[in-house]
Tab-separated table of C-alpha atoms in Angstrom:
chain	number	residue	atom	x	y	z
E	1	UNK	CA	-37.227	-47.262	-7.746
E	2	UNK	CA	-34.232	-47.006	-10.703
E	3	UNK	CA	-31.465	-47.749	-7.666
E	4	UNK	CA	-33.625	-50.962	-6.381
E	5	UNK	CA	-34.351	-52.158	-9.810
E	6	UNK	CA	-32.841	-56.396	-9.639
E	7	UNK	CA	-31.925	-56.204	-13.339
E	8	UNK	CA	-28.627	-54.667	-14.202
E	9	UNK	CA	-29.638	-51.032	-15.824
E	10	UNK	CA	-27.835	-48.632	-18.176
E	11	UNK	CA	-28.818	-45.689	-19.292
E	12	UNK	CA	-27.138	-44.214	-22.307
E	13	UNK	CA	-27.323	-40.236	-23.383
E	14	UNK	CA	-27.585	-39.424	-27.841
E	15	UNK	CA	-24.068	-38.574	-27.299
E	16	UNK	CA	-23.340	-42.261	-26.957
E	17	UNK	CA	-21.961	-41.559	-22.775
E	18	UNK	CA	-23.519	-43.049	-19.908
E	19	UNK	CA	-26.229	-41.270	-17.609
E	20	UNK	CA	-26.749	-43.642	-15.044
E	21	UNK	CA	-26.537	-47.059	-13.786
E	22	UNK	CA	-28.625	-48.391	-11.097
E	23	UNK	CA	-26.910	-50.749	-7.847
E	24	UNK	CA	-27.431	-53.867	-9.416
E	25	UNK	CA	-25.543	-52.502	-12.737
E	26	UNK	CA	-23.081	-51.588	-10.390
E	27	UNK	CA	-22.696	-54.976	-8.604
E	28	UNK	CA	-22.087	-56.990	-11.970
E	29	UNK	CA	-20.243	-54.945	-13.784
E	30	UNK	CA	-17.575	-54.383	-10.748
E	31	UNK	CA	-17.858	-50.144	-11.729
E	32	UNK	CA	-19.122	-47.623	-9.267
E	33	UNK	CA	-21.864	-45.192	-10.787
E	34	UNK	CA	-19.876	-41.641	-10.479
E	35	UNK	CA	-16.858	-42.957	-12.108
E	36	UNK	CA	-19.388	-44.459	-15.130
E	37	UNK	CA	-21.275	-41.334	-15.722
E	38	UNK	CA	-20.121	-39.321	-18.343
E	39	UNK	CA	-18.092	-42.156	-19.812
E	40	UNK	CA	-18.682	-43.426	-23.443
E	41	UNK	CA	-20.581	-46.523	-23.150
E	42	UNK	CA	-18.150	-48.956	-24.935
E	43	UNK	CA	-15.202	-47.463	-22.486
E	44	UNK	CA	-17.123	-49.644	-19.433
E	45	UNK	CA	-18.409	-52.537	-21.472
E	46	UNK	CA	-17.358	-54.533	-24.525
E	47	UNK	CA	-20.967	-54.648	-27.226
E	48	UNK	CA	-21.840	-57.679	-28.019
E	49	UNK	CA	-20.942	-58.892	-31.613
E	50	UNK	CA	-23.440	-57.192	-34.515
E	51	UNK	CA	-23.927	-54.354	-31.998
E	52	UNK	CA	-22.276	-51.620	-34.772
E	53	UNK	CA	-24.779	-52.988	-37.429
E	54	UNK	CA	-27.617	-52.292	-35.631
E	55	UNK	CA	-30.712	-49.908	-37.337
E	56	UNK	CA	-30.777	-46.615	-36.064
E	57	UNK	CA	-33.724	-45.907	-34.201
E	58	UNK	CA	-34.244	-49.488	-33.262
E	59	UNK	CA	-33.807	-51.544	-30.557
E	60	UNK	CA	-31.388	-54.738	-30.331
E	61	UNK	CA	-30.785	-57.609	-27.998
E	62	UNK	CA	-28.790	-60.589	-28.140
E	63	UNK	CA	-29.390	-63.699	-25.824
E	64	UNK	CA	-26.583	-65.928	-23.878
E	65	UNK	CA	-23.647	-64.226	-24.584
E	66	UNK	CA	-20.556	-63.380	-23.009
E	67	UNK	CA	-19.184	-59.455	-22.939
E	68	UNK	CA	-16.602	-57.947	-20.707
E	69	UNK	CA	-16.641	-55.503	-18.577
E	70	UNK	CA	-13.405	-53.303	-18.505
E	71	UNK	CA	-12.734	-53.572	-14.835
E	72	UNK	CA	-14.790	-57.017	-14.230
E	73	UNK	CA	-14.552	-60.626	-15.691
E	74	UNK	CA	-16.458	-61.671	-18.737
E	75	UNK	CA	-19.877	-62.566	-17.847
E	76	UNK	CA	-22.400	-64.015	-19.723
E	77	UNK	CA	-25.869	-62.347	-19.992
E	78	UNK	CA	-28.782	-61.480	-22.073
E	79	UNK	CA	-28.386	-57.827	-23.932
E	80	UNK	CA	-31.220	-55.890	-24.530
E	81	UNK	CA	-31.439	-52.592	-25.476
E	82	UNK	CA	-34.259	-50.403	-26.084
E	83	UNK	CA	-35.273	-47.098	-27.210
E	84	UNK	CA	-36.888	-44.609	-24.935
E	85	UNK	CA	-40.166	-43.137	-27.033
E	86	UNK	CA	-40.423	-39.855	-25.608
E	87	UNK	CA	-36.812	-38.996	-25.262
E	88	UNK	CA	-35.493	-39.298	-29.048
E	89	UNK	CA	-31.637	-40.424	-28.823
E	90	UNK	CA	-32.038	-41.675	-25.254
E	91	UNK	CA	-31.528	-45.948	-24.288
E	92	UNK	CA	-31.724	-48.646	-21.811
E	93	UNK	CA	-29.675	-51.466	-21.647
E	94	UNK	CA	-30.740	-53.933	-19.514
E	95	UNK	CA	-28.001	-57.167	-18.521
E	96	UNK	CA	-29.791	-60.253	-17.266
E	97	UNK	CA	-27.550	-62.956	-15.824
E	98	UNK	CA	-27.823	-65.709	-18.339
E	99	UNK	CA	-28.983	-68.338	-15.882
E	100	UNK	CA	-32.101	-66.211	-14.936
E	101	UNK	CA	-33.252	-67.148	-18.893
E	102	UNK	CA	-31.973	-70.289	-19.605
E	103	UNK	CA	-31.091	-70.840	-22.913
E	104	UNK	CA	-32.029	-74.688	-24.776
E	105	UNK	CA	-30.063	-76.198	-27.550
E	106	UNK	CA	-30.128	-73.508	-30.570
E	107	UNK	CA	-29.734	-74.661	-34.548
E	108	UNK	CA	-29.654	-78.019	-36.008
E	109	UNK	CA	-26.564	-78.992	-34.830
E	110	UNK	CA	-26.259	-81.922	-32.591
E	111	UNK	CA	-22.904	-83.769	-30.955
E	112	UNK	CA	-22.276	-87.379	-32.649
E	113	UNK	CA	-23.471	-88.660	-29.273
E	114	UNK	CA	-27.012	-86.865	-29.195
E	115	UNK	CA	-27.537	-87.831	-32.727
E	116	UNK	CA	-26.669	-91.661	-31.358
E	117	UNK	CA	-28.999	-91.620	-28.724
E	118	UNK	CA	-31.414	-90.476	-31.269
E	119	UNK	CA	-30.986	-93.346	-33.395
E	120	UNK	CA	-30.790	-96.007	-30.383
E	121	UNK	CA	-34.224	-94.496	-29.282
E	122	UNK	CA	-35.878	-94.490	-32.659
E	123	UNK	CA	-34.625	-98.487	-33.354
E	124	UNK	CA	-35.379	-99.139	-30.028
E	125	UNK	CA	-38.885	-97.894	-30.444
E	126	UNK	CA	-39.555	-99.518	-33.340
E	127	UNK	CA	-38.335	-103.313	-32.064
E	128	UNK	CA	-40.721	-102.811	-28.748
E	129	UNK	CA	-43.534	-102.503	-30.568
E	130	UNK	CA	-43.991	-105.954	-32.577
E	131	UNK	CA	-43.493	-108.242	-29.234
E	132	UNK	CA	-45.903	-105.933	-27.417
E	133	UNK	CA	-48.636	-105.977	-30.456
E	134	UNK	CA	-48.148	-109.678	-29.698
E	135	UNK	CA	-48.629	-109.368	-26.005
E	136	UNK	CA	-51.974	-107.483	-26.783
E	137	UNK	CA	-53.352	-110.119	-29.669
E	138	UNK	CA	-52.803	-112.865	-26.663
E	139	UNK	CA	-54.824	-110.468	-24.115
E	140	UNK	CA	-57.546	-110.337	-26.565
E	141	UNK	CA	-57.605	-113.795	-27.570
E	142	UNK	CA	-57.513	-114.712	-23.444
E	143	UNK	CA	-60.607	-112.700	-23.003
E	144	UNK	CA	-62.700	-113.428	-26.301
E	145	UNK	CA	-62.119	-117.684	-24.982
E	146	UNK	CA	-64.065	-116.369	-21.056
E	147	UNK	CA	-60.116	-116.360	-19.719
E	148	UNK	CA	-59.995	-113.249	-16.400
E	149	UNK	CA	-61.533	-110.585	-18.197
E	150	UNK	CA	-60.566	-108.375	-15.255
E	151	UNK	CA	-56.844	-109.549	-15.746
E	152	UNK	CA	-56.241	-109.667	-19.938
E	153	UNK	CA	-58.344	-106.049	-19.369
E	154	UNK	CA	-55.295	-105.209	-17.586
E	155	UNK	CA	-52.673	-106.433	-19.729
E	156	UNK	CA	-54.716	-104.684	-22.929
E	157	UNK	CA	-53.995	-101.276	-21.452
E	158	UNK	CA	-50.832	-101.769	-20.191
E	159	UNK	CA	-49.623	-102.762	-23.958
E	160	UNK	CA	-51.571	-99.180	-24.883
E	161	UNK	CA	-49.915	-97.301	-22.304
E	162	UNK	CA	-46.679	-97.996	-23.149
E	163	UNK	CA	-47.561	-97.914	-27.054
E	164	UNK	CA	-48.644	-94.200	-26.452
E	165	UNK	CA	-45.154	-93.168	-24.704
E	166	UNK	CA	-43.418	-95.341	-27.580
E	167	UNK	CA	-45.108	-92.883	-30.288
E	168	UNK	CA	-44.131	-90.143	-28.613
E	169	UNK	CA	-40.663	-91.283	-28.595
E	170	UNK	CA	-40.733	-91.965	-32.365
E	171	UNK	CA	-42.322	-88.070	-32.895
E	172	UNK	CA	-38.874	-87.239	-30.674
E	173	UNK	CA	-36.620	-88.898	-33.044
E	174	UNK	CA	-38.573	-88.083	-36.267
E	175	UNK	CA	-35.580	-86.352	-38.788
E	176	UNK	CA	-37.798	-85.615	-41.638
E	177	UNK	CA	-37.515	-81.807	-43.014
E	178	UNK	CA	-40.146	-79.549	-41.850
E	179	UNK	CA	-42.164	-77.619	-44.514
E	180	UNK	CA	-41.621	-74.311	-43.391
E	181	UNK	CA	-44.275	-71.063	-45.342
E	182	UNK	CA	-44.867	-67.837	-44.863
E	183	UNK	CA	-47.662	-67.985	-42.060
E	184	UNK	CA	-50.097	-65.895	-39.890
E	185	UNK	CA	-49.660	-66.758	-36.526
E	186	UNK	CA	-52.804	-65.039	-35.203
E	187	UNK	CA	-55.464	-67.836	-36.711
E	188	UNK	CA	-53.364	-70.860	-35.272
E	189	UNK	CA	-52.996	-68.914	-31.474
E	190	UNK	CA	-56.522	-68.511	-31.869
E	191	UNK	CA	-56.843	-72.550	-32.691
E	192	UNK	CA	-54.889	-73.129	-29.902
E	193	UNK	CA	-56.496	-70.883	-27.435
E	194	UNK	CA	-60.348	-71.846	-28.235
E	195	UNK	CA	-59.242	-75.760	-28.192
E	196	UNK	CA	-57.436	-75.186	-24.727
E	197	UNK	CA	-60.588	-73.336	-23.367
E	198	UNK	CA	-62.892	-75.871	-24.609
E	199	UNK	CA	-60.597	-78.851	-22.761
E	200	UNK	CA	-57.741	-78.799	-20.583
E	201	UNK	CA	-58.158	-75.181	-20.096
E	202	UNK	CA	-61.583	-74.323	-18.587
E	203	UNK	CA	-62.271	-72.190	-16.525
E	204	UNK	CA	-59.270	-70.702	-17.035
E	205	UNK	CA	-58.224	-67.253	-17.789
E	206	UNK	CA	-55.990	-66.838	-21.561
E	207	UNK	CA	-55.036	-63.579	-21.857
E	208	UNK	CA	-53.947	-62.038	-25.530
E	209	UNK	CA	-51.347	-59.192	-25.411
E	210	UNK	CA	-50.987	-59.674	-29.631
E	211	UNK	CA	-48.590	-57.288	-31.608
E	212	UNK	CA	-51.486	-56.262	-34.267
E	213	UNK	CA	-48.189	-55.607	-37.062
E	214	UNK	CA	-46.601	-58.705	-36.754
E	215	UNK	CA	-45.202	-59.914	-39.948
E	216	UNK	CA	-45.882	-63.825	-41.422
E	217	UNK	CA	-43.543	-66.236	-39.660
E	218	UNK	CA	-41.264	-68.751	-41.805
E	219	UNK	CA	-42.734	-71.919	-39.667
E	220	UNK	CA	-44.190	-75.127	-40.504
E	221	UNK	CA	-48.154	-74.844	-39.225
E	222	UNK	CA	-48.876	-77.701	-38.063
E	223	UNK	CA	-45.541	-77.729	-36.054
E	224	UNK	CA	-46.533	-74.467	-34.819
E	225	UNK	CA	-49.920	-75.717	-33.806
E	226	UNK	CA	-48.693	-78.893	-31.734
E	227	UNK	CA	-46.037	-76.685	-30.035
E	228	UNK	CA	-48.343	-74.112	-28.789
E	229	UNK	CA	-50.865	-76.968	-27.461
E	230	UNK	CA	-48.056	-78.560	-25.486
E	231	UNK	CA	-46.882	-75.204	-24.128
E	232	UNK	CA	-50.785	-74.088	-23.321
E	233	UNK	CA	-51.468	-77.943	-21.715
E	234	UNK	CA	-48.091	-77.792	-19.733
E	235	UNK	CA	-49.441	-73.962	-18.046
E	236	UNK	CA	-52.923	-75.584	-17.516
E	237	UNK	CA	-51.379	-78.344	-15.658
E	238	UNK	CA	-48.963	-76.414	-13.376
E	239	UNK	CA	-51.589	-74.009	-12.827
E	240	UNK	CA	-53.717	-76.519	-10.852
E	241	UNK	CA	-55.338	-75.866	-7.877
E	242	UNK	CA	-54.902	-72.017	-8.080
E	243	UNK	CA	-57.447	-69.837	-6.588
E	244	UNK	CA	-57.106	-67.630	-9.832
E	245	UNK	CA	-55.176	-69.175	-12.778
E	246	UNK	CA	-54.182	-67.033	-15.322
E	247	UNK	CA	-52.113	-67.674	-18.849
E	248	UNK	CA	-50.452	-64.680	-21.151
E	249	UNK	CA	-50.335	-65.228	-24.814
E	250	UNK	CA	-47.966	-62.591	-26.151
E	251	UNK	CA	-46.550	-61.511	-29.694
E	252	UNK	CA	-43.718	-59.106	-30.477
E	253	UNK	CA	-41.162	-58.276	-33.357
E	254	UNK	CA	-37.575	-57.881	-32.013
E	255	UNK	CA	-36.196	-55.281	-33.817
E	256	UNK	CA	-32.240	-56.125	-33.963
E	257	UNK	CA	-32.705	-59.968	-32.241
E	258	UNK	CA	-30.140	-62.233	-33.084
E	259	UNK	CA	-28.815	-65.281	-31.838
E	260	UNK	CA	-25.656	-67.418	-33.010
E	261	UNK	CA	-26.282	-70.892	-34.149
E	262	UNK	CA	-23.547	-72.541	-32.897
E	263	UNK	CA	-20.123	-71.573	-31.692
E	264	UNK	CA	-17.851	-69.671	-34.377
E	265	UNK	CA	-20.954	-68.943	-36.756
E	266	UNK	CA	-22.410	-65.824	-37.245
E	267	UNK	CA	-25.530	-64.579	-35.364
E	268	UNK	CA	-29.038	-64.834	-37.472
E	269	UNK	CA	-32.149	-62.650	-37.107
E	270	UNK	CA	-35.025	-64.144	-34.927
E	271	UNK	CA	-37.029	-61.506	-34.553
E	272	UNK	CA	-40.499	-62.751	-33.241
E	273	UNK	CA	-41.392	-63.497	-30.310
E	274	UNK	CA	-43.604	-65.707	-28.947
E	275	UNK	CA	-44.503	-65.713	-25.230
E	276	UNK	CA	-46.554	-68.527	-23.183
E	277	UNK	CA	-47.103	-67.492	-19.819
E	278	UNK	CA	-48.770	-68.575	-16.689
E	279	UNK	CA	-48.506	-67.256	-13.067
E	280	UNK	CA	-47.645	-70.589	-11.432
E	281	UNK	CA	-44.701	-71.895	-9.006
E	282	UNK	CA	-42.722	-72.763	-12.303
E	283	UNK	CA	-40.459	-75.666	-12.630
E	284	UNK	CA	-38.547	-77.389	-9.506
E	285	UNK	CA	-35.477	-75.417	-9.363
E	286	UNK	CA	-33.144	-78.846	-9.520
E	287	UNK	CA	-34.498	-79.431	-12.663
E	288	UNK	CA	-35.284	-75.798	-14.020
E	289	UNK	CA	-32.118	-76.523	-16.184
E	290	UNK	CA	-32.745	-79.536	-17.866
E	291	UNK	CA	-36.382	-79.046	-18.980
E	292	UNK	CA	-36.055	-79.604	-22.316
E	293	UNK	CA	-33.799	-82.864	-21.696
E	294	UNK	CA	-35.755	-86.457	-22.433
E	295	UNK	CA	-37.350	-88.137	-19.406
E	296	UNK	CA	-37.147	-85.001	-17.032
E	297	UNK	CA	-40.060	-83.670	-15.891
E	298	UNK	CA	-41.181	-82.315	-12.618
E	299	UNK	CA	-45.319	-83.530	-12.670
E	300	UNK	CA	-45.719	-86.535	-10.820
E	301	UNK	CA	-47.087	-88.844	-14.195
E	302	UNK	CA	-44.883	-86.752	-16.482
E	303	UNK	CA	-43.145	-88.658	-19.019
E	304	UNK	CA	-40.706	-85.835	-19.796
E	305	UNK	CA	-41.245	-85.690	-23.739
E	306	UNK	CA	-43.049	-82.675	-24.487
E	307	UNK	CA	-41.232	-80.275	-23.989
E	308	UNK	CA	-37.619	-82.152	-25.804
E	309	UNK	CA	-40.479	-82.362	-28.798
E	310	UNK	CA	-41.221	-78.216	-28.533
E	311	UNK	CA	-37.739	-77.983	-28.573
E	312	UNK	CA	-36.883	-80.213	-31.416
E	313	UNK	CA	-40.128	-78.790	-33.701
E	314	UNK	CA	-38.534	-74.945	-32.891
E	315	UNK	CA	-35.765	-75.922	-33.990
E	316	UNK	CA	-36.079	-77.758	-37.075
E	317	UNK	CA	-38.115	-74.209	-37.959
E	318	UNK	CA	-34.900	-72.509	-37.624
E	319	UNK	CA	-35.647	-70.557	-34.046
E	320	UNK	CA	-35.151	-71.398	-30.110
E	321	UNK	CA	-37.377	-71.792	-26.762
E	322	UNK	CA	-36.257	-70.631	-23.809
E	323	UNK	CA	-37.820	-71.079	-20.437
E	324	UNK	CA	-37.273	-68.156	-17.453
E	325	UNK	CA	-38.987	-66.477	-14.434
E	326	UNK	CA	-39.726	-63.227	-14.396
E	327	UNK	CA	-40.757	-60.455	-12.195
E	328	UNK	CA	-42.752	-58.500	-11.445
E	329	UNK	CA	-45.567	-60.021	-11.345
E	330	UNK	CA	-43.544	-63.230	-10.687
E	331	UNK	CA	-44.743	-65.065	-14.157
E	332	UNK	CA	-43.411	-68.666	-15.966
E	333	UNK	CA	-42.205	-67.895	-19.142
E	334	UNK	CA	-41.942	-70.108	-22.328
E	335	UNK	CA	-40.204	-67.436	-24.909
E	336	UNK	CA	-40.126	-68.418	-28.903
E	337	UNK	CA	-37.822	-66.667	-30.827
E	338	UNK	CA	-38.744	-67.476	-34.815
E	339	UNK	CA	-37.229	-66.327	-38.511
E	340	UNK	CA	-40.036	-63.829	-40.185
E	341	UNK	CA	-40.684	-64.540	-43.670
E	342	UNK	CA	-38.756	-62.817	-46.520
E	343	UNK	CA	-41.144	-60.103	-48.210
């Protein structure tokens, strides 16, 4: 089972030397198993940067970054390592090709050109919506006069329609600080949970796998809150038409997570985590990449702008989304990584 294993596999001894290394291990790191064995770890592959800091006894993992192999190119990957409970001294290191998780924009930072397109949408928004508040005083007048009701009913909710996507767009572009506490997360996944059951959700199965010693998260709450509806809505939807639909709300502290903010700055602690998960067919793999781009979405009526918001509200709280498959069971994954709160 450790040999067939499709995630890349060390396993390292309390001497700091390498025990074994399953095929796939093998495959992307370019090194044969019997010529690893026995080796120190860092003689077959370069740590990734804050490796040496780590706290002993704890795990660490490091998301979308590049480390070389000694006798193989550098290849970029998600690090994780972990402790093994019942074998004091012992780890795993697991290497997942970067493209299986697929990292979104992380930090505040944005080119000149994003920030542009940002503005042109915002000023755009705003100028749409005074000849269209016109359009809709006309319908109204039209019909209130015995004018086609049938036909200024039309025009009315047209004008609404495309008033609703415009607000949206103005949420998108909205700069204003968050204000980011010291929060429980546990009473506003519960929120979320009870108003997705009661609506969009029903019928449907929400599962809770909750770290009961998670610390308060440095968020803003009623961020939080509109994030986790549009992650729990977007599972409900893709989950349609599934003879047993099931979603995963999961919590975890990272111990050692860290993820750079941008290229040449140093890597910042996001240790919780934050899964949504459902056990749909996930996104369209042309567009799997670009989820969290405006106006890409893969639902037929999608407007593709909830998920650029999740992105943009995790961000201005400091942390990153990520979406990925996984296996096994083959799941959809929307993974939050978030700043805890200084005691």
């Amino acid at each position: 089972m450790f040999a067939a294993l499709p995630v890349a596999v060390l396993v390292i001894d309390p001497d700091g030397r390498i025990a074994h290394a399953n095929a796939a291990c093998e495959a992307m790191l370019n090194h044969a198993e019997t010529t690893m064995i026995g080796q120190p770890y860092d003689a077959v592959l370069s740590p990734p940067d804050g490796y040496v800091d780590r706290r002993d006894g704890h795990g660490f993992a490091a998301f979308d970054i590049e480390i070389e192999a000694i006798r193989g190119p550098r290849i970029r990957v998600d690090f994780v390592e972990t402790m093994v409970a019942d074998h004091p001294g012992w780890r795993i290191v697991t290497l997942h090709h970067a493209p299986q998780s697929r990292r979104v924009a992380q930090g505040a930072d944005r080119s000149a050109g994003a920030r542009a397109a940002v503005g042109a949408a915002a000023m755009l928004a705003h100028e749409i919506k005074n000849p269209l508040s016109g359009i809709r005083g006309a319908a109204q007048l039209l019909a209130s006069s015995g004018e086609d009701r049938e036909l200024t009913g039309l025009i009315t909710t047209e004008v609404d329609r495309i008033v609703a996507l415009i607000d949206r767009m103005q949420d998108f572009t909205d700069t204003r600080p968050l204000k980011l506490e010291p929060t429980n997360v546990y009473p506003l996944l519960d929120h979320a949970r009870r108003v997705a059951l009661a609506g969009f959700a029903r019928g449907m199965v929400i599962e809770e796998r909750f770290d009961p010693s998670l610390p308060q998260v440095l968020i803003d709450p009623d961020a939080f809150q509109q994030v986790m509806m549009n992650l729990l809505k977007n599972a409900a939807e893709a989950l349609g038409g599934l003879a047993q639909p099931r979603i995963v709300l999961t919590t975890a502290y990272r111990h050692g997570m860290s993820v750079s903010t941008g290229a040449g700055r140093p890597r910042v602690p996001l240790p919780i985590e934050i899964c949504v998960m459902d056990n749909g067919p996930g996104a369209p793999e042309d567009i799997a990449e670009h989820l969290f781009e405006p106006f890409v979405s893969g639902k037929p009526e999608g407007k593709g702008l909830g998920l650029p918001l999740v992105e943009k509200l995790v961000r201005d709280m400091g942390g990153i989304i990520q979406y990925a498959r996984e296996r096994p069971p083959e799941m959809t994954v929307f993974r939050i990584l978030l700043p805890r709160a200084k005691a």
